[in-house]
Tab-separated table of C-alpha atoms in Angstrom:
chain	number	residue	atom	x	y	z
A	1	MET	CA	0.000	0.000	0.000
A	2	PHE	CA	0.871	3.675	-0.061
A	3	SER	CA	2.651	5.241	2.852
A	4	THR	CA	1.318	8.236	4.753
A	5	PHE	CA	3.903	10.494	3.082
A	6	GLN	CA	2.802	9.390	-0.411
A	7	ARG	CA	-0.867	10.012	0.429
A	8	LEU	CA	-0.027	13.469	1.791
A	9	GLN	CA	1.971	14.258	-1.349
A	10	GLN	CA	-0.934	13.221	-3.624
A	11	TYR	CA	-3.371	15.290	-1.560
A	12	CYS	CA	-1.139	18.378	-1.783
A	13	GLY	CA	-0.771	17.884	-5.551
A	14	LEU	CA	-4.567	17.685	-5.953
A	15	VAL	CA	-5.128	20.836	-3.854
A	16	THR	CA	-2.438	22.748	-5.763
A	17	THR	CA	-3.928	21.745	-9.129
A	18	ALA	CA	-7.419	22.767	-7.993
A	19	LEU	CA	-6.139	26.162	-6.769
A	20	ILE	CA	-4.338	26.821	-10.053
A	21	PHE	CA	-7.516	26.136	-12.040
A	22	LEU	CA	-9.563	28.282	-9.626
A	23	CYS	CA	-7.126	31.203	-10.000
A	24	ALA	CA	-7.201	30.844	-13.795
A	25	ALA	CA	-11.015	30.899	-13.781
A	26	ILE	CA	-11.058	33.998	-11.558
A	27	SER	CA	-8.550	35.736	-13.832
A	28	ILE	CA	-10.526	34.958	-17.000
A	29	ALA	CA	-13.850	35.988	-15.445
A	30	SER	CA	-12.326	39.252	-14.208
A	31	GLN	CA	-10.848	40.076	-17.643
A	32	ILE	CA	-14.204	39.407	-19.341
A	33	GLN	CA	-16.022	41.590	-16.821
A	34	ASP	CA	-13.527	44.453	-17.200
A	35	ARG	CA	-13.469	44.321	-20.985
A	36	TYR	CA	-17.170	43.954	-21.787
A	37	PHE	CA	-19.225	45.054	-18.784
A	38	THR	CA	-17.297	47.854	-17.066
A	39	PRO	CA	-17.835	51.450	-18.262
A	40	LEU	CA	-14.846	53.752	-18.627
A	41	PRO	CA	-14.311	56.184	-15.759
A	42	SER	CA	-15.133	59.835	-16.313
A	43	ALA	CA	-12.464	62.475	-15.901
A	44	PHE	CA	-12.133	66.239	-16.297
A	45	LEU	CA	-8.627	67.713	-16.634
A	46	ASN	CA	-7.587	71.334	-16.736
A	47	ILE	CA	-4.110	72.858	-16.580
A	48	GLN	CA	-4.144	75.873	-14.261
A	49	ASP	CA	-0.584	77.137	-14.496
A	50	ILE	CA	2.687	76.226	-16.188
A	51	GLU	CA	5.864	77.869	-15.007
A	52	LEU	CA	9.005	77.367	-17.069
A	53	ARG	CA	12.297	77.780	-15.178
A	54	TYR	CA	15.970	77.422	-15.933
A	55	GLY	CA	18.277	75.590	-13.551
A	56	LYS	CA	18.629	72.200	-11.935
A	57	PRO	CA	15.280	70.361	-11.744
A	58	PRO	CA	14.157	69.968	-8.127
A	59	MET	CA	13.712	66.185	-8.317
A	60	GLY	CA	15.583	63.414	-10.038
A	61	PHE	CA	19.210	62.677	-10.750
A	62	ASN	CA	19.722	65.228	-13.511
A	63	TYR	CA	22.375	67.674	-12.306
A	64	LYS	CA	22.825	69.814	-15.413
A	65	ARG	CA	21.180	73.199	-15.737
A	66	GLN	CA	18.322	73.212	-18.240
A	67	GLU	CA	14.732	74.273	-18.765
A	68	TYR	CA	12.115	72.515	-16.648
A	69	ALA	CA	8.416	73.062	-16.099
A	70	LEU	CA	6.370	73.130	-12.907
A	71	THR	CA	2.623	72.737	-13.354
A	72	SER	CA	-0.600	72.943	-11.393
A	73	PHE	CA	-3.882	71.390	-12.508
A	74	ASP	CA	-7.517	70.609	-11.701
A	75	LEU	CA	-8.720	67.006	-11.804
A	76	ASP	CA	-12.199	65.606	-11.286
A	77	ALA	CA	-12.414	61.854	-11.844
A	78	ASP	CA	-14.678	59.007	-10.786
A	79	LEU	CA	-12.690	55.752	-10.820
A	80	THR	CA	-15.279	53.639	-8.980
A	81	PRO	CA	-16.193	51.629	-12.134
A	82	LEU	CA	-12.670	50.168	-12.065
A	83	PHE	CA	-13.256	48.509	-8.689
A	84	ASN	CA	-14.755	45.036	-8.711
A	85	TRP	CA	-14.453	41.890	-6.618
A	86	ASN	CA	-10.930	41.179	-7.961
A	87	THR	CA	-9.397	44.683	-7.682
A	88	LYS	CA	-6.636	45.051	-5.104
A	89	GLN	CA	-5.541	48.593	-5.928
A	90	ILE	CA	-5.377	51.136	-8.736
A	91	PHE	CA	-2.276	53.119	-9.661
A	92	VAL	CA	-3.525	56.333	-11.300
A	93	TYR	CA	-1.353	59.027	-12.868
A	94	LEU	CA	-1.422	62.115	-15.086
A	95	ALA	CA	0.801	61.811	-18.125
A	96	ALA	CA	1.870	64.651	-20.415
A	97	THR	CA	2.754	63.704	-23.986
A	98	TYR	CA	4.660	66.119	-26.224
A	99	PRO	CA	6.608	65.768	-29.480
A	100	GLY	CA	10.330	65.180	-29.414
A	101	ARG	CA	13.173	63.868	-31.538
A	102	PRO	CA	12.927	61.132	-32.794
A	103	TYR	CA	9.995	59.889	-30.672
A	104	ALA	CA	7.200	61.473	-28.663
A	105	ASN	CA	7.970	62.074	-24.994
A	106	LYS	CA	5.673	60.925	-22.221
A	107	VAL	CA	6.246	62.067	-18.643
A	108	VAL	CA	4.313	61.587	-15.410
A	109	LEU	CA	3.265	64.758	-13.578
A	110	TRP	CA	1.272	63.328	-10.665
A	111	ASP	CA	0.437	59.862	-9.346
A	112	ALA	CA	-1.509	58.144	-6.564
A	113	ILE	CA	-2.378	54.657	-5.374
A	114	ILE	CA	-6.049	54.046	-4.586
A	115	THR	CA	-6.745	51.018	-2.415
A	116	ASP	CA	-10.519	51.160	-1.875
A	117	ARG	CA	-13.709	52.266	-3.579
A	118	GLU	CA	-14.382	55.064	-1.068
A	119	ASN	CA	-11.246	56.941	-2.195
A	120	ALA	CA	-11.850	56.409	-5.922
A	121	ILE	CA	-13.566	59.766	-6.496
A	122	LEU	CA	-10.842	62.348	-7.072
A	123	SER	CA	-11.538	66.063	-6.815
A	124	LEU	CA	-8.321	68.053	-6.910
A	125	LYS	CA	-8.312	71.830	-7.318
A	126	ASN	CA	-5.157	73.775	-8.151
A	127	GLU	CA	-3.018	70.741	-7.270
A	128	THR	CA	0.730	71.106	-7.775
A	129	ALA	CA	2.357	68.397	-9.850
A	130	ASP	CA	4.521	65.935	-7.911
A	131	TYR	CA	7.244	65.886	-10.549
A	132	ALA	CA	8.958	68.547	-12.630
A	133	VAL	CA	8.961	68.061	-16.395
A	134	TYR	CA	12.283	68.306	-18.190
A	135	ASP	CA	13.289	67.279	-21.673
A	136	VAL	CA	16.398	65.395	-22.753
A	137	THR	CA	17.234	68.197	-25.199
A	138	GLY	CA	17.119	70.767	-22.387
A	139	LYS	CA	14.622	73.054	-24.168
A	140	PHE	CA	10.859	73.031	-24.668
A	141	ASN	CA	10.709	75.595	-27.521
A	142	GLU	CA	7.019	76.366	-26.896
A	143	ARG	CA	5.941	72.825	-27.835
A	144	SER	CA	2.321	71.781	-27.523
A	145	ALA	CA	1.419	68.888	-25.246
A	146	SER	CA	-1.596	66.908	-24.128
A	147	LEU	CA	-2.444	65.740	-20.632
A	148	SER	CA	-4.326	62.496	-19.984
A	149	LEU	CA	-5.420	60.492	-16.958
A	150	GLU	CA	-4.134	56.915	-17.074
A	151	TRP	CA	-4.417	53.979	-14.702
A	152	ASN	CA	-3.115	50.531	-13.960
A	153	VAL	CA	-5.512	48.144	-12.191
A	154	GLN	CA	-3.768	45.551	-10.028
A	155	PRO	CA	-6.016	42.532	-9.355
A	156	TYR	CA	-5.721	39.998	-6.557
A	157	VAL	CA	-5.430	37.271	-9.207
A	158	GLY	CA	-4.719	37.771	-12.912
A	159	LEU	CA	-3.168	40.189	-15.336
A	160	LEU	CA	-2.567	43.889	-14.804
A	161	THR	CA	-4.966	46.075	-16.792
A	162	LEU	CA	-3.899	49.394	-18.305
A	163	GLY	CA	-6.277	52.127	-19.390
A	164	LYS	CA	-6.622	55.834	-20.112
A	165	SER	CA	-9.430	58.350	-20.196
A	166	LYS	CA	-10.764	59.627	-23.481
A	167	GLU	CA	-10.701	63.199	-22.196
A	168	ARG	CA	-7.450	65.064	-22.838
A	169	SER	CA	-6.375	68.549	-21.966
A	170	LYS	CA	-4.124	70.303	-24.475
A	171	PHE	CA	-1.644	73.010	-23.524
A	172	THR	CA	1.512	74.741	-24.789
A	173	PHE	CA	4.676	75.192	-22.797
A	174	PRO	CA	5.230	78.951	-22.331
A	175	PRO	CA	8.418	80.648	-23.516
A	176	LEU	CA	11.266	80.944	-21.034
A	177	LYS	CA	11.245	84.500	-19.646
A	178	SER	CA	14.906	84.769	-18.686
A	179	ARG	CA	17.923	82.659	-17.817
């Protein structure tokens, strides 16, 4: 007959296999729900102020003197549709996209982690951006940019889901007043 150790090993193998199939079913059901039955969150973005400065950016590891932008914005967003039974947390951020050489640049201005449905309604007025915007070329040259709200949904089980709002706010970097 089988020993106690062999029976325990078979039992653990059966439980592990059942848990793997259960996690796969939860992941698939969550992806189907998010893709076909969840409406997109609503968001309103507005840039209040953009200040272009010359010097060392206040954050980061860039030590050379160059142009950098500090911004403030208004944000009204309802992210509650992104929460379901499989949502652990949502990483939400504002991204500015502007043309560059040879590719478009995308930088994060502000970010937050939302862990429950009660905190998923954002209403920020005249909020200062967490990060300064600086370009690898060192100059903005009055380029136009667009601001969008983007998110990353982290589930308990399954794949990470990325998304962005359809609403975008367009703005132009102001000219540098003086060095």
